Amino acid sequence: FLEPRASRAMKDEYKEEANPAVTFIADNCEIKPGGNLCSDQLYSLYSKSVKSQGGNPLGKNMLTREIKRVFPSATLSKNAITKKNNSRISMRSTRSRAWLNLRLKK
């Protein structure tokens, strides 16, 4: 049998609401061409948010999968740069990564 569109939409909405990682990502991030967001910074904010609500945060790899699912056009790059006060600063560690084309909502 075929699932009605309205039922599918409600089921998808429920899945998103039941997933704290997806909720955090959707509420706090947005696509911004040319934007850069340090993955460690994002994970720290996410982890603090989930813990403050009494939850257990996903690991970094699982959060990465959720970000890619919510924002397919965002890419994770090694040795990316980030912007701070309109100046370009290299990431602290050669192992640090940044999300390209993604930023925190203002």
PDB file of N, CA and C in Angstrom:
ATOM      1  N   PHE A   1       0.832  -1.173   0.000  1.00  0.00           N
ATOM      2  CA  PHE A   1       0.000   0.000   0.000  1.00  0.00           C
ATOM      3  C   PHE A   1       0.878   1.239   0.000  1.00  0.00           C
ATOM      4  N   LEU A   2       0.343   2.338  -0.457  1.00  0.00           N
ATOM      5  CA  LEU A   2       1.091   3.589  -0.550  1.00  0.00           C
ATOM      6  C   LEU A   2       0.888   4.439   0.698  1.00  0.00           C
ATOM      7  N   GLU A   3       1.970   5.016   1.157  1.00  0.00           N
ATOM      8  CA  GLU A   3       1.907   5.901   2.319  1.00  0.00           C
ATOM      9  C   GLU A   3       1.505   7.304   1.844  1.00  0.00           C
ATOM     10  N   PRO A   4       0.462   7.880   2.424  1.00  0.00           N
ATOM     11  CA  PRO A   4       0.055   9.229   2.023  1.00  0.00           C
ATOM     12  C   PRO A   4       1.159  10.250   2.316  1.00  0.00           C
ATOM     13  N   ARG A   5       1.238  11.281   1.489  1.00  0.00           N
ATOM     14  CA  ARG A   5       2.263  12.315   1.665  1.00  0.00           C
ATOM     15  C   ARG A   5       2.176  12.964   3.038  1.00  0.00           C
ATOM     16  N   ALA A   6       0.956  13.248   3.486  1.00  0.00           N
ATOM     17  CA  ALA A   6       0.786  13.895   4.789  1.00  0.00           C
ATOM     18  C   ALA A   6       1.337  13.010   5.906  1.00  0.00           C
ATOM     19  N   SER A   7       1.123  11.714   5.823  1.00  0.00           N
ATOM     20  CA  SER A   7       1.644  10.791   6.843  1.00  0.00           C
ATOM     21  C   SER A   7       3.161  10.748   6.808  1.00  0.00           C
ATOM     22  N   ARG A   8       3.720  10.720   5.619  1.00  0.00           N
ATOM     23  CA  ARG A   8       5.173  10.698   5.466  1.00  0.00           C
ATOM     24  C   ARG A   8       5.779  11.980   6.033  1.00  0.00           C
ATOM     25  N   ALA A   9       5.153  13.122   5.751  1.00  0.00           N
ATOM     26  CA  ALA A   9       5.659  14.401   6.247  1.00  0.00           C
ATOM     27  C   ALA A   9       5.609  14.450   7.771  1.00  0.00           C
ATOM     28  N   MET A  10       4.517  13.946   8.353  1.00  0.00           N
ATOM     29  CA  MET A  10       4.393  13.923   9.811  1.00  0.00           C
ATOM     30  C   MET A  10       5.432  12.989  10.430  1.00  0.00           C
ATOM     31  N   LYS A  11       5.672  11.862   9.790  1.00  0.00           N
ATOM     32  CA  LYS A  11       6.661  10.902  10.288  1.00  0.00           C
ATOM     33  C   LYS A  11       8.063  11.511  10.226  1.00  0.00           C
ATOM     34  N   ASP A  12       8.385  12.189   9.129  1.00  0.00           N
ATOM     35  CA  ASP A  12       9.695  12.833   8.997  1.00  0.00           C
ATOM     36  C   ASP A  12       9.870  13.931  10.044  1.00  0.00           C
ATOM     37  N   GLU A  13       8.814  14.706  10.279  1.00  0.00           N
ATOM     38  CA  GLU A  13       8.873  15.765  11.282  1.00  0.00           C
ATOM     39  C   GLU A  13       9.090  15.172  12.675  1.00  0.00           C
ATOM     40  N   TYR A  14       8.412  14.080  12.969  1.00  0.00           N
ATOM     41  CA  TYR A  14       8.580  13.420  14.263  1.00  0.00           C
ATOM     42  C   TYR A  14      10.012  12.927  14.438  1.00  0.00           C
ATOM     43  N   LYS A  15      10.571  12.328  13.395  1.00  0.00           N
ATOM     44  CA  LYS A  15      11.947  11.834  13.469  1.00  0.00           C
ATOM     45  C   LYS A  15      12.920  12.968  13.770  1.00  0.00           C
ATOM     46  N   GLU A  16      12.714  14.117  13.138  1.00  0.00           N
ATOM     47  CA  GLU A  16      13.592  15.260  13.368  1.00  0.00           C
ATOM     48  C   GLU A  16      13.451  15.779  14.793  1.00  0.00           C
ATOM     49  N   GLU A  17      12.212  15.868  15.272  1.00  0.00           N
ATOM     50  CA  GLU A  17      11.987  16.368  16.618  1.00  0.00           C
ATOM     51  C   GLU A  17      12.521  15.400  17.672  1.00  0.00           C
ATOM     52  N   ALA A  18      12.524  14.121  17.379  1.00  0.00           N
ATOM     53  CA  ALA A  18      12.989  13.108  18.328  1.00  0.00           C
ATOM     54  C   ALA A  18      14.515  12.992  18.327  1.00  0.00           C
ATOM     55  N   ASN A  19      15.188  13.673  17.414  1.00  0.00           N
ATOM     56  CA  ASN A  19      16.640  13.597  17.311  1.00  0.00           C
ATOM     57  C   ASN A  19      17.235  14.929  17.776  1.00  0.00           C
ATOM     58  N   PRO A  20      17.781  14.963  19.010  1.00  0.00           N
ATOM     59  CA  PRO A  20      18.327  16.225  19.519  1.00  0.00           C
ATOM     60  C   PRO A  20      19.438  16.808  18.650  1.00  0.00           C
ATOM     61  N   ALA A  21      20.212  15.958  17.984  1.00  0.00           N
ATOM     62  CA  ALA A  21      21.293  16.467  17.133  1.00  0.00           C
ATOM     63  C   ALA A  21      20.721  17.241  15.948  1.00  0.00           C
ATOM     64  N   VAL A  22      19.719  16.682  15.299  1.00  0.00           N
ATOM     65  CA  VAL A  22      19.105  17.354  14.154  1.00  0.00           C
ATOM     66  C   VAL A  22      18.444  18.655  14.607  1.00  0.00           C
ATOM     67  N   THR A  23      17.785  18.624  15.755  1.00  0.00           N
ATOM     68  CA  THR A  23      17.152  19.834  16.286  1.00  0.00           C
ATOM     69  C   THR A  23      18.200  20.910  16.546  1.00  0.00           C
ATOM     70  N   PHE A  24      19.307  20.535  17.189  1.00  0.00           N
ATOM     71  CA  PHE A  24      20.373  21.492  17.468  1.00  0.00           C
ATOM     72  C   PHE A  24      20.928  22.078  16.174  1.00  0.00           C
ATOM     73  N   ILE A  25      21.220  21.230  15.218  1.00  0.00           N
ATOM     74  CA  ILE A  25      21.794  21.676  13.947  1.00  0.00           C
ATOM     75  C   ILE A  25      20.856  22.648  13.235  1.00  0.00           C
ATOM     76  N   ALA A  26      19.584  22.274  13.146  1.00  0.00           N
ATOM     77  CA  ALA A  26      18.614  23.119  12.448  1.00  0.00           C
ATOM     78  C   ALA A  26      18.398  24.451  13.165  1.00  0.00           C
ATOM     79  N   ASP A  27      18.442  24.432  14.495  1.00  0.00           N
ATOM     80  CA  ASP A  27      18.205  25.652  15.263  1.00  0.00           C
ATOM     81  C   ASP A  27      19.406  26.581  15.323  1.00  0.00           C
ATOM     82  N   ASN A  28      20.609  26.035  15.163  1.00  0.00           N
ATOM     83  CA  ASN A  28      21.809  26.835  15.411  1.00  0.00           C
ATOM     84  C   ASN A  28      22.719  27.068  14.214  1.00  0.00           C
ATOM     85  N   CYS A  29      22.516  26.349  13.132  1.00  0.00           N
ATOM     86  CA  CYS A  29      23.398  26.472  11.970  1.00  0.00           C
ATOM     87  C   CYS A  29      22.625  26.885  10.727  1.00  0.00           C
ATOM     88  N   GLU A  30      23.352  27.447   9.791  1.00  0.00           N
ATOM     89  CA  GLU A  30      22.754  27.795   8.507  1.00  0.00           C
ATOM     90  C   GLU A  30      23.828  27.758   7.427  1.00  0.00           C
ATOM     91  N   ILE A  31      23.372  27.521   6.218  1.00  0.00           N
ATOM     92  CA  ILE A  31      24.274  27.545   5.068  1.00  0.00           C
ATOM     93  C   ILE A  31      24.644  28.991   4.774  1.00  0.00           C
ATOM     94  N   LYS A  32      25.917  29.214   4.578  1.00  0.00           N
ATOM     95  CA  LYS A  32      26.430  30.532   4.211  1.00  0.00           C
ATOM     96  C   LYS A  32      27.577  30.318   3.242  1.00  0.00           C
ATOM     97  N   PRO A  33      27.361  30.573   1.939  1.00  0.00           N
ATOM     98  CA  PRO A  33      28.458  30.417   0.988  1.00  0.00           C
ATOM     99  C   PRO A  33      29.681  31.211   1.452  1.00  0.00           C
ATOM    100  N   GLY A  34      30.806  30.541   1.496  1.00  0.00           N
ATOM    101  CA  GLY A  34      32.040  31.174   1.957  1.00  0.00           C
ATOM    102  C   GLY A  34      32.212  31.130   3.469  1.00  0.00           C
ATOM    103  N   GLY A  35      31.197  30.660   4.185  1.00  0.00           N
ATOM    104  CA  GLY A  35      31.287  30.582   5.638  1.00  0.00           C
ATOM    105  C   GLY A  35      32.167  29.422   6.074  1.00  0.00           C
ATOM    106  N   ASN A  36      32.778  29.566   7.215  1.00  0.00           N
ATOM    107  CA  ASN A  36      33.617  28.522   7.800  1.00  0.00           C
ATOM    108  C   ASN A  36      33.277  28.414   9.277  1.00  0.00           C
ATOM    109  N   LEU A  37      33.142  27.191   9.756  1.00  0.00           N
ATOM    110  CA  LEU A  37      32.808  26.958  11.150  1.00  0.00           C
ATOM    111  C   LEU A  37      33.688  25.833  11.674  1.00  0.00           C
ATOM    112  N   CYS A  38      34.468  26.118  12.700  1.00  0.00           N
ATOM    113  CA  CYS A  38      35.365  25.130  13.280  1.00  0.00           C
ATOM    114  C   CYS A  38      34.538  23.961  13.823  1.00  0.00           C
ATOM    115  N   SER A  39      34.882  22.754  13.389  1.00  0.00           N
ATOM    116  CA  SER A  39      34.102  21.585  13.807  1.00  0.00           C
ATOM    117  C   SER A  39      34.214  21.342  15.310  1.00  0.00           C
ATOM    118  N   ASP A  40      35.367  21.627  15.900  1.00  0.00           N
ATOM    119  CA  ASP A  40      35.523  21.460  17.344  1.00  0.00           C
ATOM    120  C   ASP A  40      34.633  22.435  18.109  1.00  0.00           C
ATOM    121  N   GLN A  41      34.540  23.658  17.619  1.00  0.00           N
ATOM    122  CA  GLN A  41      33.673  24.660  18.245  1.00  0.00           C
ATOM    123  C   GLN A  41      32.210  24.222  18.173  1.00  0.00           C
ATOM    124  N   LEU A  42      31.789  23.754  17.010  1.00  0.00           N
ATOM    125  CA  LEU A  42      30.415  23.319  16.838  1.00  0.00           C
ATOM    126  C   LEU A  42      30.112  22.129  17.741  1.00  0.00           C
ATOM    127  N   TYR A  43      31.029  21.165  17.800  1.00  0.00           N
ATOM    128  CA  TYR A  43      30.795  19.993  18.646  1.00  0.00           C
ATOM    129  C   TYR A  43      30.703  20.389  20.120  1.00  0.00           C
ATOM    130  N   SER A  44      31.545  21.305  20.544  1.00  0.00           N
ATOM    131  CA  SER A  44      31.517  21.758  21.932  1.00  0.00           C
ATOM    132  C   SER A  44      30.173  22.402  22.264  1.00  0.00           C
ATOM    133  N   LEU A  45      29.683  23.264  21.385  1.00  0.00           N
ATOM    134  CA  LEU A  45      28.378  23.902  21.605  1.00  0.00           C
ATOM    135  C   LEU A  45      27.257  22.868  21.640  1.00  0.00           C
ATOM    136  N   TYR A  46      27.302  21.932  20.709  1.00  0.00           N
ATOM    137  CA  TYR A  46      26.298  20.868  20.651  1.00  0.00           C
ATOM    138  C   TYR A  46      26.326  20.028  21.922  1.00  0.00           C
ATOM    139  N   SER A  47      27.515  19.607  22.322  1.00  0.00           N
ATOM    140  CA  SER A  47      27.667  18.755  23.490  1.00  0.00           C
ATOM    141  C   SER A  47      27.135  19.441  24.750  1.00  0.00           C
ATOM    142  N   LYS A  48      27.488  20.698  24.933  1.00  0.00           N
ATOM    143  CA  LYS A  48      27.007  21.460  26.094  1.00  0.00           C
ATOM    144  C   LYS A  48      25.485  21.578  26.066  1.00  0.00           C
ATOM    145  N   SER A  49      24.934  21.830  24.902  1.00  0.00           N
ATOM    146  CA  SER A  49      23.486  21.971  24.767  1.00  0.00           C
ATOM    147  C   SER A  49      22.760  20.688  25.156  1.00  0.00           C
ATOM    148  N   VAL A  50      23.221  19.567  24.642  1.00  0.00           N
ATOM    149  CA  VAL A  50      22.572  18.280  24.925  1.00  0.00           C
ATOM    150  C   VAL A  50      22.714  17.923  26.401  1.00  0.00           C
ATOM    151  N   LYS A  51      23.916  18.116  26.955  1.00  0.00           N
ATOM    152  CA  LYS A  51      24.136  17.793  28.364  1.00  0.00           C
ATOM    153  C   LYS A  51      23.293  18.669  29.280  1.00  0.00           C
ATOM    154  N   SER A  52      23.121  19.944  28.904  1.00  0.00           N
ATOM    155  CA  SER A  52      22.314  20.848  29.733  1.00  0.00           C
ATOM    156  C   SER A  52      20.842  20.423  29.763  1.00  0.00           C
ATOM    157  N   GLN A  53      20.437  19.625  28.780  1.00  0.00           N
ATOM    158  CA  GLN A  53      19.063  19.125  28.727  1.00  0.00           C
ATOM    159  C   GLN A  53      18.968  17.703  29.287  1.00  0.00           C
ATOM    160  N   GLY A  54      20.068  17.228  29.887  1.00  0.00           N
ATOM    161  CA  GLY A  54      20.066  15.914  30.498  1.00  0.00           C
ATOM    162  C   GLY A  54      20.306  14.758  29.538  1.00  0.00           C
ATOM    163  N   GLY A  55      20.750  15.049  28.321  1.00  0.00           N
ATOM    164  CA  GLY A  55      20.973  14.012  27.321  1.00  0.00           C
ATOM    165  C   GLY A  55      22.429  13.621  27.187  1.00  0.00           C
ATOM    166  N   ASN A  56      22.663  12.632  26.372  1.00  0.00           N
ATOM    167  CA  ASN A  56      24.018  12.187  26.041  1.00  0.00           C
ATOM    168  C   ASN A  56      24.298  12.558  24.593  1.00  0.00           C
ATOM    169  N   PRO A  57      25.326  13.379  24.367  1.00  0.00           N
ATOM    170  CA  PRO A  57      25.623  13.796  22.990  1.00  0.00           C
ATOM    171  C   PRO A  57      26.147  12.647  22.137  1.00  0.00           C
ATOM    172  N   LEU A  58      25.897  12.751  20.846  1.00  0.00           N
ATOM    173  CA  LEU A  58      26.485  11.821  19.890  1.00  0.00           C
ATOM    174  C   LEU A  58      27.985  12.054  19.846  1.00  0.00           C
ATOM    175  N   GLY A  59      28.723  11.074  19.372  1.00  0.00           N
ATOM    176  CA  GLY A  59      30.143  11.265  19.132  1.00  0.00           C
ATOM    177  C   GLY A  59      30.344  12.175  17.930  1.00  0.00           C
ATOM    178  N   LYS A  60      31.555  12.636  17.734  1.00  0.00           N
ATOM    179  CA  LYS A  60      31.850  13.566  16.633  1.00  0.00           C
ATOM    180  C   LYS A  60      31.514  12.969  15.267  1.00  0.00           C
ATOM    181  N   ASN A  61      31.829  11.693  15.069  1.00  0.00           N
ATOM    182  CA  ASN A  61      31.550  11.082  13.761  1.00  0.00           C
ATOM    183  C   ASN A  61      30.056  11.024  13.473  1.00  0.00           C
ATOM    184  N   MET A  62      29.270  10.692  14.481  1.00  0.00           N
ATOM    185  CA  MET A  62      27.814  10.625  14.277  1.00  0.00           C
ATOM    186  C   MET A  62      27.234  12.017  14.050  1.00  0.00           C
ATOM    187  N   LEU A  63      27.750  13.020  14.774  1.00  0.00           N
ATOM    188  CA  LEU A  63      27.274  14.382  14.556  1.00  0.00           C
ATOM    189  C   LEU A  63      27.614  14.829  13.139  1.00  0.00           C
ATOM    190  N   THR A  64      28.797  14.461  12.660  1.00  0.00           N
ATOM    191  CA  THR A  64      29.189  14.789  11.290  1.00  0.00           C
ATOM    192  C   THR A  64      28.186  14.220  10.291  1.00  0.00           C
ATOM    193  N   ARG A  65      27.769  12.986  10.492  1.00  0.00           N
ATOM    194  CA  ARG A  65      26.772  12.368   9.600  1.00  0.00           C
ATOM    195  C   ARG A  65      25.458  13.138   9.619  1.00  0.00           C
ATOM    196  N   GLU A  66      25.038  13.557  10.806  1.00  0.00           N
ATOM    197  CA  GLU A  66      23.776  14.304  10.913  1.00  0.00           C
ATOM    198  C   GLU A  66      23.889  15.663  10.218  1.00  0.00           C
ATOM    199  N   ILE A  67      25.028  16.333  10.377  1.00  0.00           N
ATOM    200  CA  ILE A  67      25.220  17.632   9.710  1.00  0.00           C
ATOM    201  C   ILE A  67      25.152  17.458   8.202  1.00  0.00           C
ATOM    202  N   LYS A  68      25.819  16.432   7.692  1.00  0.00           N
ATOM    203  CA  LYS A  68      25.796  16.179   6.248  1.00  0.00           C
ATOM    204  C   LYS A  68      24.391  15.854   5.760  1.00  0.00           C
ATOM    205  N   ARG A  69      23.590  15.210   6.605  1.00  0.00           N
ATOM    206  CA  ARG A  69      22.220  14.869   6.225  1.00  0.00           C
ATOM    207  C   ARG A  69      21.346  16.124   6.201  1.00  0.00           C
ATOM    208  N   VAL A  70      21.517  17.007   7.200  1.00  0.00           N
ATOM    209  CA  VAL A  70      20.710  18.223   7.278  1.00  0.00           C
ATOM    210  C   VAL A  70      21.160  19.255   6.250  1.00  0.00           C
ATOM    211  N   PHE A  71      22.474  19.399   6.079  1.00  0.00           N
ATOM    212  CA  PHE A  71      23.039  20.387   5.155  1.00  0.00           C
ATOM    213  C   PHE A  71      23.973  19.694   4.163  1.00  0.00           C
ATOM    214  N   PRO A  72      23.427  19.055   3.139  1.00  0.00           N
ATOM    215  CA  PRO A  72      24.265  18.322   2.183  1.00  0.00           C
ATOM    216  C   PRO A  72      25.307  19.184   1.469  1.00  0.00           C
ATOM    217  N   SER A  73      25.073  20.488   1.367  1.00  0.00           N
ATOM    218  CA  SER A  73      26.035  21.337   0.658  1.00  0.00           C
ATOM    219  C   SER A  73      27.206  21.776   1.541  1.00  0.00           C
ATOM    220  N   ALA A  74      27.135  21.515   2.836  1.00  0.00           N
ATOM    221  CA  ALA A  74      28.263  21.818   3.721  1.00  0.00           C
ATOM    222  C   ALA A  74      29.287  20.693   3.598  1.00  0.00           C
ATOM    223  N   THR A  75      30.554  21.062   3.574  1.00  0.00           N
ATOM    224  CA  THR A  75      31.607  20.055   3.464  1.00  0.00           C
ATOM    225  C   THR A  75      32.606  20.229   4.607  1.00  0.00           C
ATOM    226  N   LEU A  76      33.157  19.119   5.029  1.00  0.00           N
ATOM    227  CA  LEU A  76      34.149  19.136   6.097  1.00  0.00           C
ATOM    228  C   LEU A  76      35.527  19.052   5.466  1.00  0.00           C
ATOM    229  N   SER A  77      36.387  19.992   5.821  1.00  0.00           N
ATOM    230  CA  SER A  77      37.714  20.062   5.209  1.00  0.00           C
ATOM    231  C   SER A  77      38.789  20.092   6.278  1.00  0.00           C
ATOM    232  N   LYS A  78      39.919  19.489   5.975  1.00  0.00           N
ATOM    233  CA  LYS A  78      41.077  19.582   6.871  1.00  0.00           C
ATOM    234  C   LYS A  78      41.796  20.894   6.615  1.00  0.00           C
ATOM    235  N   ASN A  79      42.419  21.414   7.651  1.00  0.00           N
ATOM    236  CA  ASN A  79      43.253  22.615   7.552  1.00  0.00           C
ATOM    237  C   ASN A  79      42.540  23.789   6.901  1.00  0.00           C
ATOM    238  N   ALA A  80      41.253  23.908   7.173  1.00  0.00           N
ATOM    239  CA  ALA A  80      40.492  25.033   6.634  1.00  0.00           C
ATOM    240  C   ALA A  80      40.818  26.275   7.449  1.00  0.00           C
ATOM    241  N   ILE A  81      40.313  27.371   7.002  1.00  0.00           N
ATOM    242  CA  ILE A  81      40.509  28.617   7.741  1.00  0.00           C
ATOM    243  C   ILE A  81      39.172  29.044   8.310  1.00  0.00           C
ATOM    244  N   THR A  82      39.238  29.891   9.271  1.00  0.00           N
ATOM    245  CA  THR A  82      38.024  30.444   9.846  1.00  0.00           C
ATOM    246  C   THR A  82      38.164  31.959   9.889  1.00  0.00           C
ATOM    247  N   LYS A  83      37.066  32.631   9.920  1.00  0.00           N
ATOM    248  CA  LYS A  83      37.093  34.084   9.970  1.00  0.00           C
ATOM    249  C   LYS A  83      36.752  34.535  11.374  1.00  0.00           C
ATOM    250  N   LYS A  84      37.476  35.526  11.846  1.00  0.00           N
ATOM    251  CA  LYS A  84      37.195  36.107  13.148  1.00  0.00           C
ATOM    252  C   LYS A  84      37.469  37.591  13.029  1.00  0.00           C
ATOM    253  N   ASN A  85      36.469  38.393  13.300  1.00  0.00           N
ATOM    254  CA  ASN A  85      36.588  39.848  13.179  1.00  0.00           C
ATOM    255  C   ASN A  85      37.092  40.261  11.796  1.00  0.00           C
ATOM    256  N   ASN A  86      36.550  39.620  10.766  1.00  0.00           N
ATOM    257  CA  ASN A  86      36.863  39.928   9.377  1.00  0.00           C
ATOM    258  C   ASN A  86      38.313  39.693   8.981  1.00  0.00           C
ATOM    259  N   SER A  87      39.064  38.934   9.781  1.00  0.00           N
ATOM    260  CA  SER A  87      40.416  38.584   9.370  1.00  0.00           C
ATOM    261  C   SER A  87      40.518  37.069   9.290  1.00  0.00           C
ATOM    262  N   ARG A  88      41.370  36.598   8.432  1.00  0.00           N
ATOM    263  CA  ARG A  88      41.522  35.154   8.247  1.00  0.00           C
ATOM    264  C   ARG A  88      42.579  34.633   9.213  1.00  0.00           C
ATOM    265  N   ILE A  89      42.220  33.575   9.916  1.00  0.00           N
ATOM    266  CA  ILE A  89      43.126  32.973  10.886  1.00  0.00           C
ATOM    267  C   ILE A  89      43.218  31.484  10.575  1.00  0.00           C
ATOM    268  N   SER A  90      44.412  30.941  10.579  1.00  0.00           N
ATOM    269  CA  SER A  90      44.563  29.505  10.361  1.00  0.00           C
ATOM    270  C   SER A  90      44.026  28.751  11.563  1.00  0.00           C
ATOM    271  N   MET A  91      43.557  27.540  11.322  1.00  0.00           N
ATOM    272  CA  MET A  91      43.098  26.701  12.417  1.00  0.00           C
ATOM    273  C   MET A  91      44.287  26.423  13.322  1.00  0.00           C
ATOM    274  N   ARG A  92      44.037  26.213  14.606  1.00  0.00           N
ATOM    275  CA  ARG A  92      45.111  26.019  15.579  1.00  0.00           C
ATOM    276  C   ARG A  92      45.962  24.791  15.291  1.00  0.00           C
ATOM    277  N   SER A  93      45.336  23.715  14.979  1.00  0.00           N
ATOM    278  CA  SER A  93      46.054  22.456  14.804  1.00  0.00           C
ATOM    279  C   SER A  93      45.925  21.993  13.366  1.00  0.00           C
ATOM    280  N   THR A  94      46.938  21.293  12.891  1.00  0.00           N
ATOM    281  CA  THR A  94      46.858  20.759  11.537  1.00  0.00           C
ATOM    282  C   THR A  94      45.791  19.674  11.461  1.00  0.00           C
ATOM    283  N   ARG A  95      45.359  19.151  12.616  1.00  0.00           N
ATOM    284  CA  ARG A  95      44.325  18.124  12.633  1.00  0.00           C
ATOM    285  C   ARG A  95      42.935  18.722  12.766  1.00  0.00           C
ATOM    286  N   SER A  96      42.827  19.999  13.026  1.00  0.00           N
ATOM    287  CA  SER A  96      41.528  20.645  13.149  1.00  0.00           C
ATOM    288  C   SER A  96      40.833  20.664  11.808  1.00  0.00           C
ATOM    289  N   ARG A  97      39.530  20.642  11.863  1.00  0.00           N
ATOM    290  CA  ARG A  97      38.752  20.672  10.636  1.00  0.00           C
ATOM    291  C   ARG A  97      37.704  21.765  10.750  1.00  0.00           C
ATOM    292  N   ALA A  98      37.202  22.180   9.625  1.00  0.00           N
ATOM    293  CA  ALA A  98      36.166  23.201   9.607  1.00  0.00           C
ATOM    294  C   ALA A  98      35.068  22.797   8.632  1.00  0.00           C
ATOM    295  N   TRP A  99      33.870  23.230   8.944  1.00  0.00           N
ATOM    296  CA  TRP A  99      32.749  23.068   8.018  1.00  0.00           C
ATOM    297  C   TRP A  99      32.773  24.248   7.072  1.00  0.00           C
ATOM    298  N   LEU A 100      32.842  23.966   5.792  1.00  0.00           N
ATOM    299  CA  LEU A 100      32.834  25.017   4.771  1.00  0.00           C
ATOM    300  C   LEU A 100      31.410  25.271   4.333  1.00  0.00           C
ATOM    301  N   ASN A 101      31.085  26.520   4.097  1.00  0.00           N
ATOM    302  CA  ASN A 101      29.759  26.964   3.673  1.00  0.00           C
ATOM    303  C   ASN A 101      28.726  26.803   4.785  1.00  0.00           C
ATOM    304  N   LEU A 102      29.178  26.803   6.021  1.00  0.00           N
ATOM    305  CA  LEU A 102      28.277  26.667   7.172  1.00  0.00           C
ATOM    306  C   LEU A 102      28.671  27.691   8.218  1.00  0.00           C
ATOM    307  N   ARG A 103      27.693  28.223   8.931  1.00  0.00           N
ATOM    308  CA  ARG A 103      27.989  29.151  10.021  1.00  0.00           C
ATOM    309  C   ARG A 103      26.922  29.006  11.103  1.00  0.00           C
ATOM    310  N   LEU A 104      27.230  29.571  12.278  1.00  0.00           N
ATOM    311  CA  LEU A 104      26.238  29.621  13.326  1.00  0.00           C
ATOM    312  C   LEU A 104      25.250  30.726  13.000  1.00  0.00           C
ATOM    313  N   LYS A 105      23.988  30.504  13.341  1.00  0.00           N
ATOM    314  CA  LYS A 105      22.997  31.559  13.136  1.00  0.00           C
ATOM    315  C   LYS A 105      23.293  32.705  14.093  1.00  0.00           C
ATOM    316  N   LYS A 106      22.966  33.888  13.637  1.00  0.00           N
ATOM    317  CA  LYS A 106      23.195  35.079  14.476  1.00  0.00           C
ATOM    318  C   LYS A 106      22.026  35.310  15.386  1.00  0.00           C
TER     319      LYS A 106
END
